[in-house]
């Protein structure tokens, strides 16, 4: 199967509570037509988190736009792994050398569409979803303390939703000298792909998100509606989304 063509959009919003936006979202396409979806949620407060997410996007963007093509998904996987480790090194070193930036970091989720495959990478608790069999399926795993408790049977999924430490990360980019990534390669069957920060999924249910993505509107209209409803539901954090859907005749 050849490359599946689609439409894509990325947006970020400050939300209703925060004084600054430390999120970054983007959709990039290189000269070969490969598409990269990106969401990062910076942490550390004020300019620290913003620096971490911005620097990560800067490193990924520069390397991706300079990459004219990939031989295949495995090559793309190794490239993405290398580039994110480079971003980790730059963010960590800057924090190490500048006292004011110490302890900063960022979540990151990326979906790289190459031919008939999608390469996924994640660190932290931003999420990657895919629409499959008329429902929203989470492809990434929240790298949080509470999710670890759920996986080890010490907490129920219901208890996790209101646990006081539910936002505590056990992994992110830039906080350690080396980076731990969750990565995989999946088939691209033309299913819609959604990347988002926790500011989105904490303010809108997965059922509502699926419903809004399933209406007969443009990707731009869908994303605007999703952000609007997340804000109406409290907008408790910065809201970011990157979305791809196949052309209807693809």
Coordinates of C-alpha atoms in Angstrom, one line a residue, residues 1-4 114-117 187-190 250:
X1 CA 0.0 0.0 0.0
X2 CA 1.2 3.5 -0.8
X3 CA 1.0 6.7 1.2
X4 CA -2.4 7.5 2.6
X114 CA 5.5 7.2 6.6
X115 CA 4.0 5.4 3.7
X116 CA 1.5 2.8 5.1
X117 CA 2.9 2.9 8.7
X187 CA -0.2 0.0 10.3
X188 CA -1.8 3.1 8.8
X189 CA -5.3 1.9 7.8
X190 CA -6.6 5.4 7.3
X250 CA -8.5 7.7 0.2

